[in-house]
Coordinates of C-alpha atoms in Angstrom, one line a residue:
Chain A
M1 CA 1.0 -78.6 40.7
S2 CA -0.7 -80.3 37.6
L3 CA -1.4 -78.2 34.5
T4 CA -4.2 -79.5 32.2
R5 CA -4.3 -79.4 28.3
K6 CA -6.7 -76.5 28.6
D7 CA -4.2 -74.6 31.0
V8 CA -1.0 -75.4 28.6
E9 CA -3.5 -73.5 25.7
G10 CA -4.1 -70.5 27.8
I11 CA -0.3 -70.3 28.5
A12 CA 0.7 -70.9 25.0
H13 CA -1.7 -67.9 23.9
L14 CA -0.2 -65.6 26.5
A15 CA 3.5 -66.5 25.1
R16 CA 2.1 -66.0 21.6
L17 CA 3.5 -69.7 20.6
Q18 CA 1.7 -71.9 18.4
M19 CA 1.4 -75.5 19.6
T20 CA 1.2 -78.8 17.5
E21 CA -1.0 -81.4 18.3
A22 CA 1.6 -83.3 19.8
E23 CA 3.2 -80.4 21.8
L24 CA -0.2 -80.1 23.4
A25 CA -0.2 -83.8 24.3
A26 CA 3.3 -83.7 25.8
Y27 CA 3.7 -80.2 27.5
P28 CA 1.0 -80.6 30.3
E29 CA 3.2 -83.3 31.9
S30 CA 6.5 -81.9 31.5
L31 CA 5.5 -78.6 32.6
S32 CA 3.9 -80.1 35.6
K33 CA 6.7 -81.8 36.7
I34 CA 8.9 -78.5 36.8
L35 CA 6.1 -77.0 38.7
T36 CA 6.3 -79.9 41.0
L37 CA 9.8 -79.1 41.5
V38 CA 9.5 -75.4 42.1
D39 CA 6.7 -76.0 44.6
Q40 CA 9.5 -77.0 47.1
L41 CA 10.0 -73.5 47.5
N42 CA 6.5 -73.4 49.5
A43 CA 8.2 -75.3 52.5
V44 CA 10.7 -72.4 52.9
P45 CA 9.8 -69.8 55.7
T46 CA 10.3 -66.5 53.9
G47 CA 8.1 -64.2 55.9
V48 CA 10.6 -61.2 56.8
I49 CA 13.1 -61.9 53.8
E50 CA 13.6 -59.1 51.1
P51 CA 13.5 -60.5 47.6
M52 CA 16.8 -60.2 46.1
A53 CA 16.9 -57.0 43.8
H54 CA 20.5 -57.4 42.4
P55 CA 23.4 -59.8 42.6
L56 CA 25.8 -57.1 43.8
E57 CA 25.0 -55.4 46.9
G58 CA 24.8 -51.1 46.4
E59 CA 24.8 -51.4 42.6
I60 CA 22.7 -48.7 41.7
Q61 CA 21.2 -48.2 37.8
R62 CA 23.6 -45.8 36.1
L63 CA 22.4 -42.8 34.2
R64 CA 23.9 -41.0 31.2
P65 CA 23.4 -37.7 29.6
D66 CA 20.3 -37.3 27.3
G67 CA 22.6 -36.9 24.1
V68 CA 22.6 -38.7 20.6
T69 CA 24.9 -41.8 21.0
E70 CA 23.9 -43.5 18.0
T71 CA 23.9 -43.0 14.4
D72 CA 20.9 -44.1 11.9
A73 CA 22.1 -47.4 10.7
H74 CA 18.4 -48.8 9.8
R75 CA 19.5 -50.4 6.2
K76 CA 21.8 -52.4 8.0
Y77 CA 19.6 -53.7 10.7
Q78 CA 16.7 -54.0 8.1
A79 CA 18.8 -56.4 6.1
N80 CA 17.9 -59.1 8.8
A81 CA 14.2 -58.2 8.3
P82 CA 11.7 -60.6 6.8
Q83 CA 10.0 -58.1 4.6
V84 CA 10.6 -54.4 4.5
A85 CA 9.2 -51.5 2.2
S86 CA 10.2 -48.0 1.9
G87 CA 12.3 -48.4 5.1
L88 CA 9.4 -49.7 7.0
Y89 CA 8.9 -53.2 8.5
V90 CA 6.2 -55.0 6.7
V91 CA 3.3 -56.8 8.6
P92 CA -0.1 -58.2 7.9
R93 CA -2.8 -55.3 7.7
V94 CA -3.9 -54.4 11.4
I95 CA -6.7 -51.9 10.6
E96 CA -9.3 -52.8 8.2
Chain S
M1 CA 56.0 -80.4 21.0
T2 CA 53.0 -80.0 18.5
L3 CA 51.5 -76.6 18.1
H4 CA 47.9 -77.4 19.2
T5 CA 48.9 -79.0 22.8
R6 CA 51.4 -75.6 23.8
S7 CA 49.9 -73.3 26.4
L8 CA 49.0 -69.6 25.0
A9 CA 52.1 -68.5 26.7
A10 CA 54.3 -70.7 24.8
L11 CA 52.2 -70.1 21.8
A12 CA 52.8 -66.4 22.2
L13 CA 56.8 -67.1 22.6
G14 CA 56.8 -69.1 19.3
L15 CA 55.2 -66.4 17.6
T16 CA 57.2 -63.5 18.9
A17 CA 60.6 -65.6 18.4
R18 CA 59.3 -66.1 14.8
E19 CA 59.4 -70.2 15.3
F20 CA 55.9 -70.0 13.4
S21 CA 53.6 -67.3 11.8
S22 CA 50.3 -66.7 12.9
V23 CA 49.3 -67.7 9.3
E24 CA 50.9 -71.1 10.2
L25 CA 49.3 -71.7 13.4
T26 CA 45.7 -70.5 12.1
Q27 CA 46.2 -73.0 9.2
H28 CA 47.1 -75.6 11.4
F29 CA 43.8 -75.4 13.7
L30 CA 41.9 -74.8 10.4
D31 CA 43.5 -78.2 9.1
R32 CA 42.6 -79.8 12.5
I33 CA 38.7 -78.3 12.3
A34 CA 38.4 -79.7 8.7
A35 CA 39.5 -83.0 10.1
S36 CA 37.3 -83.5 12.9
N37 CA 34.4 -81.2 12.9
G38 CA 32.2 -83.7 10.7
A39 CA 32.2 -85.8 13.7
L40 CA 32.2 -83.4 16.6
N41 CA 29.7 -81.0 15.2
A42 CA 31.4 -78.5 17.4
F43 CA 31.6 -75.5 15.0
L44 CA 28.4 -74.0 13.3
T45 CA 30.5 -71.7 11.2
V46 CA 34.2 -72.0 10.5
T47 CA 35.3 -68.5 9.4
A48 CA 38.7 -69.7 7.5
E49 CA 39.0 -66.6 5.2
R50 CA 38.2 -64.3 8.2
A51 CA 40.8 -66.2 10.3
L52 CA 43.6 -65.8 7.8
S53 CA 43.0 -62.3 7.2
D54 CA 43.1 -61.8 10.9
A55 CA 46.4 -63.9 11.2
K56 CA 48.0 -62.0 8.5
R57 CA 47.2 -58.7 10.2
A58 CA 48.6 -60.1 13.4
D59 CA 51.9 -61.3 11.6
A60 CA 52.5 -57.8 10.3
L61 CA 52.2 -56.2 13.8
L62 CA 54.6 -59.4 15.1
A63 CA 56.9 -58.4 12.4
K64 CA 57.1 -55.0 13.6
N65 CA 57.3 -56.0 17.4
Q66 CA 54.1 -54.6 17.9
G67 CA 52.1 -57.7 19.1
G68 CA 50.8 -58.2 22.5
A69 CA 50.3 -61.5 24.5
L70 CA 47.4 -62.4 22.5
T71 CA 48.3 -61.3 19.1
G72 CA 47.9 -63.8 16.3
I73 CA 46.4 -66.5 18.8
P74 CA 43.3 -68.4 17.2
I75 CA 40.2 -68.7 19.1
A76 CA 36.6 -69.4 18.8
H77 CA 33.4 -67.8 20.2
K78 CA 29.9 -69.3 21.1
D79 CA 27.3 -68.5 18.7
I80 CA 25.5 -66.7 21.3
F81 CA 28.0 -63.6 20.7
C82 CA 27.1 -61.2 17.8
T83 CA 30.0 -61.2 15.2
D84 CA 29.6 -58.3 12.8
G85 CA 28.9 -59.5 9.2
I86 CA 29.1 -63.1 10.4
Q87 CA 26.0 -65.4 10.7
T88 CA 25.0 -65.5 14.5
T89 CA 22.2 -68.1 15.4
C90 CA 21.9 -69.0 18.9
A91 CA 22.0 -72.5 17.6
S92 CA 18.2 -71.7 16.9
K93 CA 16.1 -72.0 13.6
M94 CA 14.6 -68.7 15.0
L95 CA 17.9 -67.0 14.1
K96 CA 19.1 -69.2 11.1
G97 CA 20.6 -66.7 8.5
F98 CA 20.6 -63.9 11.0
V99 CA 24.2 -61.7 10.1
A100 CA 24.8 -59.7 13.1
P101 CA 25.1 -56.3 12.2
Y102 CA 27.9 -55.3 14.9
D103 CA 30.6 -57.1 17.3
A104 CA 29.8 -57.9 20.9
A105 CA 31.7 -56.4 23.2
V106 CA 33.8 -59.4 24.1
V107 CA 34.3 -60.1 20.4
E108 CA 35.4 -56.7 20.0
R109 CA 38.0 -56.7 22.9
L110 CA 39.4 -60.0 22.0
T111 CA 39.7 -58.9 18.5
A112 CA 41.4 -55.6 19.6
A113 CA 43.7 -57.8 21.8
G114 CA 45.1 -59.4 18.4
T115 CA 43.1 -62.8 18.2
V116 CA 42.3 -64.5 15.4
L117 CA 38.5 -65.8 14.7
L118 CA 38.3 -69.4 13.5
G119 CA 34.5 -69.7 13.9
K120 CA 31.5 -69.8 16.2
T121 CA 30.7 -72.5 18.2
N122 CA 27.4 -74.9 18.5
M123 CA 25.5 -74.7 21.8
D124 CA 22.2 -75.5 23.1
E125 CA 19.4 -73.5 21.6
F126 CA 19.4 -70.1 23.2
A127 CA 22.0 -71.6 25.8
M128 CA 19.0 -73.6 27.2
G129 CA 20.0 -77.1 28.1
S130 CA 22.9 -78.9 30.0
S131 CA 24.0 -81.5 26.7
N132 CA 24.0 -79.5 23.8
E133 CA 21.3 -81.9 22.6
T134 CA 18.7 -79.0 22.2
S135 CA 20.7 -77.2 19.3
H136 CA 18.6 -76.9 15.9
F137 CA 21.9 -78.0 14.0
G138 CA 22.2 -81.4 16.0
P139 CA 24.0 -82.6 19.5
V140 CA 27.8 -81.7 19.9
K141 CA 29.7 -84.8 20.8
N142 CA 32.3 -85.4 23.5
P143 CA 35.6 -86.1 22.2
W144 CA 36.2 -88.4 24.8
D145 CA 33.4 -90.6 23.7
L146 CA 31.4 -89.7 20.5
A147 CA 28.4 -91.4 22.1
K148 CA 28.4 -89.2 25.2
V149 CA 27.3 -85.4 25.4
P150 CA 30.1 -82.6 26.1
G151 CA 27.5 -81.0 28.1
G152 CA 25.7 -77.6 27.8
S153 CA 25.0 -75.1 26.9
S154 CA 28.7 -74.1 26.0
G155 CA 29.0 -77.5 24.5
G156 CA 30.8 -76.5 21.2
S157 CA 32.9 -74.4 22.8
A158 CA 34.1 -77.1 25.5
A159 CA 34.5 -79.7 22.7
V160 CA 36.6 -77.4 20.5
V161 CA 38.8 -76.9 23.3
A162 CA 39.1 -80.5 24.3
A163 CA 40.1 -81.8 21.0
R164 CA 42.3 -79.0 20.8
L165 CA 40.6 -77.3 17.2
A166 CA 41.3 -74.2 19.1
P167 CA 43.6 -73.2 22.0
A168 CA 40.5 -71.4 23.7
A169 CA 36.9 -70.5 23.2
T170 CA 34.6 -68.1 24.5
G171 CA 31.3 -69.1 26.7
T172 CA 28.6 -67.9 28.6
D173 CA 27.2 -69.1 32.0
T174 CA 23.4 -68.5 33.2
G175 CA 23.1 -71.8 35.3
G176 CA 26.5 -73.8 34.7
S177 CA 26.8 -73.4 31.0
I178 CA 30.6 -72.7 31.1
R179 CA 31.5 -75.1 34.1
Q180 CA 29.2 -77.8 33.4
P181 CA 30.7 -79.0 29.8
A182 CA 34.1 -77.7 30.9
A183 CA 34.1 -80.8 33.6
L184 CA 32.5 -83.2 31.2
T185 CA 35.3 -82.5 28.7
G186 CA 38.3 -82.3 30.8
I187 CA 39.3 -78.5 30.3
S188 CA 39.4 -75.2 32.3
G189 CA 36.6 -72.5 32.1
I190 CA 35.8 -69.5 34.3
K191 CA 32.2 -67.7 35.0
P192 CA 33.4 -64.4 36.1
T193 CA 31.4 -62.0 38.7
Y194 CA 28.5 -60.9 37.5
G195 CA 29.1 -57.6 36.0
R196 CA 32.7 -58.4 35.5
V197 CA 32.5 -59.0 31.6
S198 CA 30.5 -56.8 29.3
R199 CA 27.1 -58.5 28.0
Y200 CA 26.7 -56.2 25.1
G201 CA 26.1 -57.9 21.9
M202 CA 25.2 -61.2 23.7
I203 CA 21.9 -62.5 23.2
A204 CA 20.1 -62.5 26.4
F205 CA 18.6 -65.4 28.2
A206 CA 18.1 -64.8 32.0
S207 CA 19.5 -61.3 32.2
S208 CA 19.9 -61.2 36.2
L209 CA 22.3 -64.4 35.9
D210 CA 24.0 -64.3 32.6
Q211 CA 27.5 -64.0 32.4
A212 CA 30.3 -64.2 29.7
G213 CA 33.4 -66.2 30.2
I214 CA 36.3 -68.3 29.0
M215 CA 37.1 -71.8 28.4
A216 CA 40.8 -73.3 27.7
A217 CA 43.1 -75.9 28.6
S218 CA 44.2 -74.4 31.7
A219 CA 43.8 -71.7 34.6
E220 CA 46.8 -69.9 33.0
D221 CA 45.1 -69.8 29.7
C222 CA 42.0 -68.4 31.0
A223 CA 43.5 -65.9 33.2
A224 CA 45.3 -64.5 29.9
L225 CA 42.2 -64.3 28.0
L226 CA 40.0 -62.7 30.8
A227 CA 42.4 -59.8 31.2
P228 CA 41.3 -58.3 28.0
M229 CA 37.6 -59.5 28.0
A230 CA 37.0 -58.1 31.5
G231 CA 36.3 -54.3 32.6
F232 CA 33.8 -51.5 32.2
D233 CA 31.7 -51.0 29.2
A234 CA 28.7 -48.1 29.4
R235 CA 26.8 -50.2 26.8
D236 CA 25.9 -52.8 29.2
S237 CA 24.0 -51.4 32.3
T238 CA 25.0 -54.4 34.4
S239 CA 28.4 -53.8 33.9
V240 CA 30.8 -52.8 37.0
E241 CA 32.9 -49.8 37.3
R242 CA 35.9 -51.4 38.6
A243 CA 39.8 -51.8 37.9
V244 CA 40.7 -55.4 36.5
P245 CA 43.6 -57.0 38.3
D246 CA 46.5 -58.3 36.4
Y247 CA 45.2 -62.1 36.2
V248 CA 48.2 -63.5 35.0
A249 CA 50.6 -61.8 37.5
G250 CA 47.9 -62.9 40.2
L251 CA 48.5 -66.8 39.3
Q252 CA 51.6 -66.6 41.4
Q253 CA 49.7 -66.0 44.6
S254 CA 50.7 -68.9 47.2
L255 CA 48.3 -71.2 48.3
K256 CA 49.8 -71.5 51.9
G257 CA 47.6 -70.8 54.6
L258 CA 44.5 -70.4 52.1
K259 CA 41.3 -71.6 53.7
I260 CA 39.3 -74.0 51.5
G261 CA 35.8 -74.3 52.5
I262 CA 34.5 -78.0 51.5
L263 CA 30.5 -77.5 51.0
K264 CA 28.9 -80.4 53.1
E265 CA 25.7 -79.8 50.6
F266 CA 27.7 -80.8 47.5
F267 CA 28.7 -84.0 49.0
A268 CA 25.5 -85.2 49.8
E269 CA 23.2 -87.8 48.3
G270 CA 23.0 -87.6 44.3
L271 CA 26.9 -87.4 43.8
E272 CA 28.3 -90.4 42.3
A273 CA 30.4 -92.2 44.4
H274 CA 33.7 -92.2 41.8
T275 CA 33.2 -88.5 41.0
G276 CA 33.2 -87.7 44.9
A277 CA 36.3 -90.0 45.3
R278 CA 38.2 -87.7 42.5
V279 CA 37.2 -84.5 44.2
Q280 CA 38.3 -85.7 47.3
A281 CA 41.6 -86.6 45.9
A282 CA 41.9 -83.1 45.0
I283 CA 41.0 -81.9 48.5
E284 CA 44.3 -84.0 49.7
E285 CA 46.2 -82.2 47.0
Y286 CA 45.2 -79.2 48.2
R287 CA 46.1 -80.1 52.0
R288 CA 49.5 -80.9 50.8
L289 CA 49.9 -77.5 48.9
G290 CA 49.3 -75.9 52.3
A291 CA 45.6 -75.2 52.4
E292 CA 43.6 -75.2 55.5
I293 CA 40.4 -77.4 54.8
V294 CA 37.3 -76.1 56.7
E295 CA 34.0 -77.8 56.1
V296 CA 31.3 -75.5 55.7
S297 CA 27.4 -75.4 54.8
C298 CA 24.8 -73.3 53.0
P299 CA 22.0 -74.9 54.0
N300 CA 19.6 -73.4 51.4
L301 CA 21.9 -74.5 48.4
P302 CA 19.7 -77.3 47.5
L303 CA 17.0 -75.2 46.7
S304 CA 19.1 -73.7 43.9
V305 CA 17.4 -75.5 41.1
P306 CA 13.6 -74.8 42.0
T307 CA 14.8 -71.1 42.3
Y308 CA 16.5 -71.1 39.3
Y309 CA 13.6 -72.7 37.5
V310 CA 11.3 -69.9 38.4
V311 CA 13.9 -67.1 37.8
A312 CA 15.3 -67.9 34.6
P313 CA 12.3 -69.0 32.8
A314 CA 10.6 -66.0 33.8
E315 CA 13.4 -64.0 32.5
A316 CA 13.7 -65.8 29.6
S317 CA 10.1 -65.4 28.4
S318 CA 10.5 -61.8 28.7
N319 CA 14.1 -61.6 26.8
L320 CA 12.7 -64.0 24.1
S321 CA 9.6 -62.0 23.4
R322 CA 11.8 -59.7 20.9
F323 CA 11.7 -62.6 18.7
D324 CA 8.4 -61.8 16.9
G325 CA 9.1 -62.4 13.1
V326 CA 8.9 -58.7 12.4
R327 CA 12.2 -57.3 12.8
F328 CA 14.5 -60.1 12.5
G329 CA 14.5 -63.9 12.7
Y330 CA 12.1 -66.4 11.4
R331 CA 8.9 -65.5 9.9
C332 CA 6.2 -68.1 9.2
E333 CA 4.7 -68.7 5.4
N334 CA 1.6 -66.8 4.7
P335 CA 0.5 -65.3 7.8
R336 CA -3.3 -64.6 8.2
D337 CA -3.0 -62.0 10.4
L338 CA -0.6 -60.1 13.0
L339 CA -1.2 -62.9 15.8
D340 CA -1.1 -65.5 13.5
L341 CA 2.2 -64.2 12.4
Y342 CA 3.3 -63.8 15.8
K343 CA 2.3 -67.2 17.0
R344 CA 3.4 -69.4 14.1
S345 CA 6.8 -67.7 13.6
R346 CA 7.5 -68.5 17.5
G347 CA 5.7 -71.8 17.5
E348 CA 7.8 -73.0 14.4
G349 CA 11.1 -70.9 15.0
F350 CA 11.4 -72.1 18.6
G351 CA 12.6 -75.7 19.6
S352 CA 10.9 -77.6 22.0
E353 CA 13.0 -76.8 25.4
V354 CA 13.1 -73.2 24.6
K355 CA 9.0 -73.3 24.0
R356 CA 9.0 -75.2 27.6
R357 CA 11.0 -72.5 29.3
I358 CA 9.0 -69.6 27.8
M359 CA 5.8 -71.4 28.6
T360 CA 7.3 -72.0 32.3
G361 CA 8.2 -68.3 32.7
T362 CA 5.1 -67.1 31.0
Y363 CA 3.0 -69.3 33.6
V364 CA 5.1 -67.8 36.9
L365 CA 4.4 -64.1 35.6
S366 CA 0.9 -64.4 34.6
A367 CA -1.6 -62.5 36.7
G368 CA -2.2 -64.0 39.8
Y369 CA 1.0 -66.3 40.1
Y370 CA 3.6 -63.5 40.3
D371 CA 4.0 -63.6 44.3
A372 CA 3.8 -67.3 44.8
Y373 CA 6.4 -68.0 42.1
Y374 CA 8.8 -65.1 41.0
L375 CA 8.5 -63.1 44.4
K376 CA 9.0 -66.1 46.4
A377 CA 11.7 -67.4 44.3
Q378 CA 13.6 -64.1 44.6
K379 CA 13.1 -64.4 48.3
V380 CA 14.9 -68.0 48.4
R381 CA 17.4 -66.4 46.2
S382 CA 18.2 -63.8 48.8
L383 CA 18.4 -66.7 51.5
I384 CA 21.1 -68.6 49.2
T385 CA 23.1 -65.7 48.7
D386 CA 23.2 -65.0 52.6
D387 CA 24.5 -68.5 53.0
F388 CA 27.3 -67.9 50.7
K389 CA 28.2 -64.7 52.3
R390 CA 28.3 -66.4 55.6
A391 CA 30.7 -69.0 54.2
F392 CA 32.9 -66.4 52.9
S393 CA 33.5 -64.7 56.4
Q394 CA 35.0 -68.0 57.3
V395 CA 36.7 -69.4 54.2
D396 CA 38.6 -67.9 51.3
V397 CA 37.0 -69.9 48.6
L398 CA 34.6 -73.0 48.5
L399 CA 35.2 -76.2 46.7
G400 CA 33.3 -79.0 45.3
P401 CA 32.3 -81.3 42.1
T402 CA 31.2 -79.3 39.6
A403 CA 28.7 -81.9 38.1
P404 CA 27.1 -85.1 39.8
G405 CA 29.0 -87.5 37.6
P406 CA 30.8 -87.8 34.2
A407 CA 29.4 -87.2 30.8
F408 CA 26.3 -89.3 30.1
A409 CA 25.0 -91.0 26.8
I410 CA 23.6 -88.7 24.2
G411 CA 19.7 -89.3 24.4
D412 CA 19.8 -90.4 27.9
K413 CA 18.1 -87.5 29.6
V414 CA 16.5 -85.8 27.1
D415 CA 12.6 -87.1 27.7
D416 CA 12.8 -85.7 31.3
P417 CA 13.5 -82.1 31.9
V418 CA 13.6 -82.3 35.4
T419 CA 16.2 -85.1 35.4
M420 CA 18.3 -82.9 33.0
Y421 CA 18.0 -79.7 35.3
L422 CA 19.4 -81.6 38.0
N423 CA 22.7 -81.8 36.0
D424 CA 23.2 -78.1 37.3
I425 CA 22.6 -78.7 40.9
Y426 CA 26.5 -77.7 42.1
T427 CA 26.5 -74.7 39.5
I428 CA 23.4 -72.7 39.7
G429 CA 24.1 -71.3 43.0
A430 CA 26.9 -69.3 42.1
N431 CA 24.7 -67.7 39.2
L432 CA 22.0 -67.0 41.8
A433 CA 24.6 -64.9 44.1
G434 CA 26.7 -63.7 41.0
L435 CA 29.7 -65.0 42.3
P436 CA 32.7 -66.1 40.2
A437 CA 33.3 -69.9 39.7
M438 CA 35.6 -72.0 37.9
S439 CA 35.9 -75.8 36.8
I440 CA 39.0 -77.5 36.3
P441 CA 39.7 -81.2 35.6
C442 CA 40.9 -83.3 38.4
G443 CA 40.7 -87.0 37.2
F444 CA 38.7 -89.5 35.1
V445 CA 35.9 -92.3 35.8
N446 CA 35.5 -94.8 33.0
E447 CA 37.8 -92.7 31.1
L448 CA 35.9 -89.7 31.0
P449 CA 36.8 -86.6 32.8
V450 CA 35.8 -85.2 36.2
G451 CA 35.5 -81.5 36.8
L452 CA 36.4 -79.7 40.3
Q453 CA 34.6 -76.4 40.9
L454 CA 35.8 -73.5 42.9
I455 CA 33.4 -70.8 43.9
G456 CA 35.0 -67.3 45.3
P457 CA 33.5 -63.9 46.9
H458 CA 32.6 -61.3 44.0
F459 CA 35.6 -60.3 42.2
S460 CA 37.8 -62.8 43.2
E461 CA 38.6 -64.1 40.1
S462 CA 42.3 -63.3 40.4
Q463 CA 42.5 -65.7 43.4
L464 CA 40.1 -68.4 41.9
L465 CA 42.7 -68.5 39.0
A466 CA 45.6 -68.7 41.2
V467 CA 44.1 -71.5 43.3
A468 CA 43.3 -73.6 39.8
H469 CA 46.7 -72.6 38.8
G470 CA 48.3 -74.1 42.1
Y471 CA 46.7 -77.3 41.7
Q472 CA 47.7 -77.6 37.9
Q473 CA 51.2 -76.9 38.9
V474 CA 51.3 -80.3 40.7
T475 CA 48.7 -82.3 38.5
D476 CA 48.9 -82.9 34.7
F477 CA 44.9 -83.8 34.2
H478 CA 44.6 -80.6 32.1
S479 CA 47.0 -81.4 29.8
R480 CA 45.6 -84.7 29.2
V481 CA 43.9 -84.8 25.3
P482 CA 41.7 -87.6 24.0
A483 CA 43.8 -90.1 22.0
A484 CA 42.3 -89.3 18.6
Y485 CA 43.0 -85.7 19.0
A486 CA 46.6 -86.0 20.9

């Protein structure tokens, strides 16, 4: 499997990653190598095999009562935010 | 005997007998860190003040005879574990300056057990790497040879223990990140069963594979630390409700009649000859200890690496979407609009290997490709898991090398990701199947340590530790320390 620069630009957009010129030049080759490695899987017959859902057989998703378990700590959490105002996260204007 | 070469049990004895205090012990390690960390780059943050205050608290408990087996024992945490009030970076520019608002479960439990926090260790960025060269804060050096890598991703923790800058350090293992660096630095490390140790507060990489574990000089030390780490935690939905055995007491299990399976696929082409010879010598040692050696085969195991490089990047691309420059972490300068904010914050905040994995994951999950890649990989994962199940119907434990060769030179494999990925060829299988596995030192090649890997059925940590301990009772590779750090 071989990816072009245009493919890489498309994937980078989906992944919301801004690429530098140098990265756009280098990634097609390294990503193609990885996909070539992965292509080995195509040779494996897996017709009736169930895809693995969980590493431990029989484990089920646990449920808990729908109660309040956490108290408000937004000031502590927002101390790590790049920009806040009035307890809100600030981003560039979305609606004109 | 010097303090830094003593076992945890010996340190605990010294503390309870008042031969030395926890403050003295902690200061001893802080002095060693100050002397060596400049060259090794193994710690990202040294929490000297916190360590000494933890130690004082431990000494107060010890004075009242209220200490436990780990009270006053200094340890280090991999910088992937959140530590309340202390910078937690995952070795990424993205999280530079991020001060965790709470403790990870592992940190919380080891603190409650009385351990002293020396600091946070360097690692591959977001645990993605096998050489510790992807860290935003520079590579970690191998204490056995500063020109060599310590392995990764828990390379900082491995180097810290190998150079005896701490008696033990936590690690995480998604595809070999505890075992491979343990092998390359000559220490012992265990990756427990998936779900055995809570991942609450451990920064996520690939959620169907990630597991926390411990790295120390010996299996005995690993057992002492794994005991308080393991057990159910409602805050991690993958945590398993199951009693935790007494790992320290379990070390005494006899190896007589134990059936050890030698994995045929682990001794095929690709294994460096001298490394293979050291592992063969260890097999003979086990035979002398009374174990029965049987050859077994897991024919799908060679597909581990391609399977992993679909599953892990796919899950990583999803997990790392939380880093968007809005709620925490790096934000680019002067974003034009929201899209620009996302793209540049992520483009500038993540390093090149992390971006490569996000791109791989995004691609294999994108419309039209899901069945061909992710679904296919999960089916092959079932085949690999079934292979292990069949093997464990014949034997108690599987044995093989941890890595294909000893530590390689810094810079040697950075240009070709696939060559780097093949370092984990023997370790990834256990992650795909959720099995517990450990690496212990079994000799040297060109004065560099070689690791022996043991893999067990689900929740067989107690037996694995005993199998490792039995070997360490008749060998001394685990007590060797690089000359510069003796």
